[in-house]
């Protein structure tokens, strides 16, 4: 599978990561599967709901190192996607001052059904490498190729 998106999508993910620095940003990828392509058509920004001490996964890590997408936020994105004839096909988040490599936490909390997991590294507020991962059948993260395609419609700005 190839993850297909536009330059605008990449720019928006980078900007989101830079705006959230030094915290992690997170969001969902909405789109559709066409043959061997997972096509991202819209990004869905999600507020990082990670709160220390308030959730069952809290382990002393802060929003610098963790992100959490609330089930309600996921459902809202899912419902919206369905209205558009799309689905939620992946997630993205940033790694402030860390390389774009899935942490053990990311791996354990990855959506298990072949979702793309995009990670952008943000070094001192500037976005750097951006990689997409998927879990293989042994639950090991594998790099997923990213393909840029030209935009479907003229940007409105
Ligand atoms: Zn992560």
PDB file of N, CA and C and ligand atoms in Angstrom, residues 24 65-67 93-95 101-103 105-106 117 119, ligand 1:
ATOM      1  N   UNK A  24       3.009  17.576  21.679  1.00  0.00           N
ATOM      2  CA  UNK A  24       2.681  16.789  20.494  1.00  0.00           C
ATOM      3  C   UNK A  24       1.354  17.262  19.935  1.00  0.00           C
ATOM      4  N   UNK A  65       5.396  14.243  25.227  1.00  0.00           N
ATOM      5  CA  UNK A  65       5.794  12.902  24.810  1.00  0.00           C
ATOM      6  C   UNK A  65       4.605  11.990  24.541  1.00  0.00           C
ATOM      7  N   UNK A  66       3.401  12.504  24.676  1.00  0.00           N
ATOM      8  CA  UNK A  66       2.243  11.630  24.541  1.00  0.00           C
ATOM      9  C   UNK A  66       1.121  12.363  23.831  1.00  0.00           C
ATOM     10  N   UNK A  67       0.318  11.611  23.126  1.00  0.00           N
ATOM     11  CA  UNK A  67      -0.912  12.209  22.635  1.00  0.00           C
ATOM     12  C   UNK A  67      -2.033  11.231  22.888  1.00  0.00           C
ATOM     13  N   UNK A  93       0.782  12.423  14.239  1.00  0.00           N
ATOM     14  CA  UNK A  93       1.167  13.182  15.434  1.00  0.00           C
ATOM     15  C   UNK A  93       2.602  13.632  15.277  1.00  0.00           C
ATOM     16  N   UNK A  94       3.012  14.514  16.168  1.00  0.00           N
ATOM     17  CA  UNK A  94       4.371  15.051  16.062  1.00  0.00           C
ATOM     18  C   UNK A  94       5.236  14.507  17.195  1.00  0.00           C
ATOM     19  N   UNK A  95       6.528  14.513  16.963  1.00  0.00           N
ATOM     20  CA  UNK A  95       7.509  14.151  17.989  1.00  0.00           C
ATOM     21  C   UNK A  95       8.406  15.359  18.234  1.00  0.00           C
ATOM     22  N   UNK A 101      10.140   8.276  14.764  1.00  0.00           N
ATOM     23  CA  UNK A 101      10.139   6.820  14.893  1.00  0.00           C
ATOM     24  C   UNK A 101       9.110   6.456  15.953  1.00  0.00           C
ATOM     25  N   UNK A 102       8.258   5.465  15.679  1.00  0.00           N
ATOM     26  CA  UNK A 102       7.219   5.120  16.658  1.00  0.00           C
ATOM     27  C   UNK A 102       7.835   4.693  17.983  1.00  0.00           C
ATOM     28  N   UNK A 103       7.305   5.234  19.060  1.00  0.00           N
ATOM     29  CA  UNK A 103       7.741   4.798  20.386  1.00  0.00           C
ATOM     30  C   UNK A 103       7.052   3.476  20.701  1.00  0.00           C
ATOM     31  N   UNK A 105       5.171   3.074  23.105  1.00  0.00           N
ATOM     32  CA  UNK A 105       3.798   3.490  23.413  1.00  0.00           C
ATOM     33  C   UNK A 105       2.972   3.599  22.127  1.00  0.00           C
ATOM     34  N   UNK A 106       3.565   4.245  21.108  1.00  0.00           N
ATOM     35  CA  UNK A 106       2.856   4.367  19.819  1.00  0.00           C
ATOM     36  C   UNK A 106       2.489   2.990  19.288  1.00  0.00           C
ATOM     37  N   UNK A 117       0.120   5.500  10.353  1.00  0.00           N
ATOM     38  CA  UNK A 117       0.505   6.300  11.517  1.00  0.00           C
ATOM     39  C   UNK A 117       1.624   7.239  11.057  1.00  0.00           C
ATOM     40  N   UNK A 119       4.153  10.337  11.448  1.00  0.00           N
ATOM     41  CA  UNK A 119       4.845  11.061  12.523  1.00  0.00           C
ATOM     42  C   UNK A 119       5.739  12.115  11.887  1.00  0.00           C
TER      43      UNK A 119
HETATM   44 ZN1  LIG B   1       4.682   9.069  19.060  1.00  0.00          ZN
END
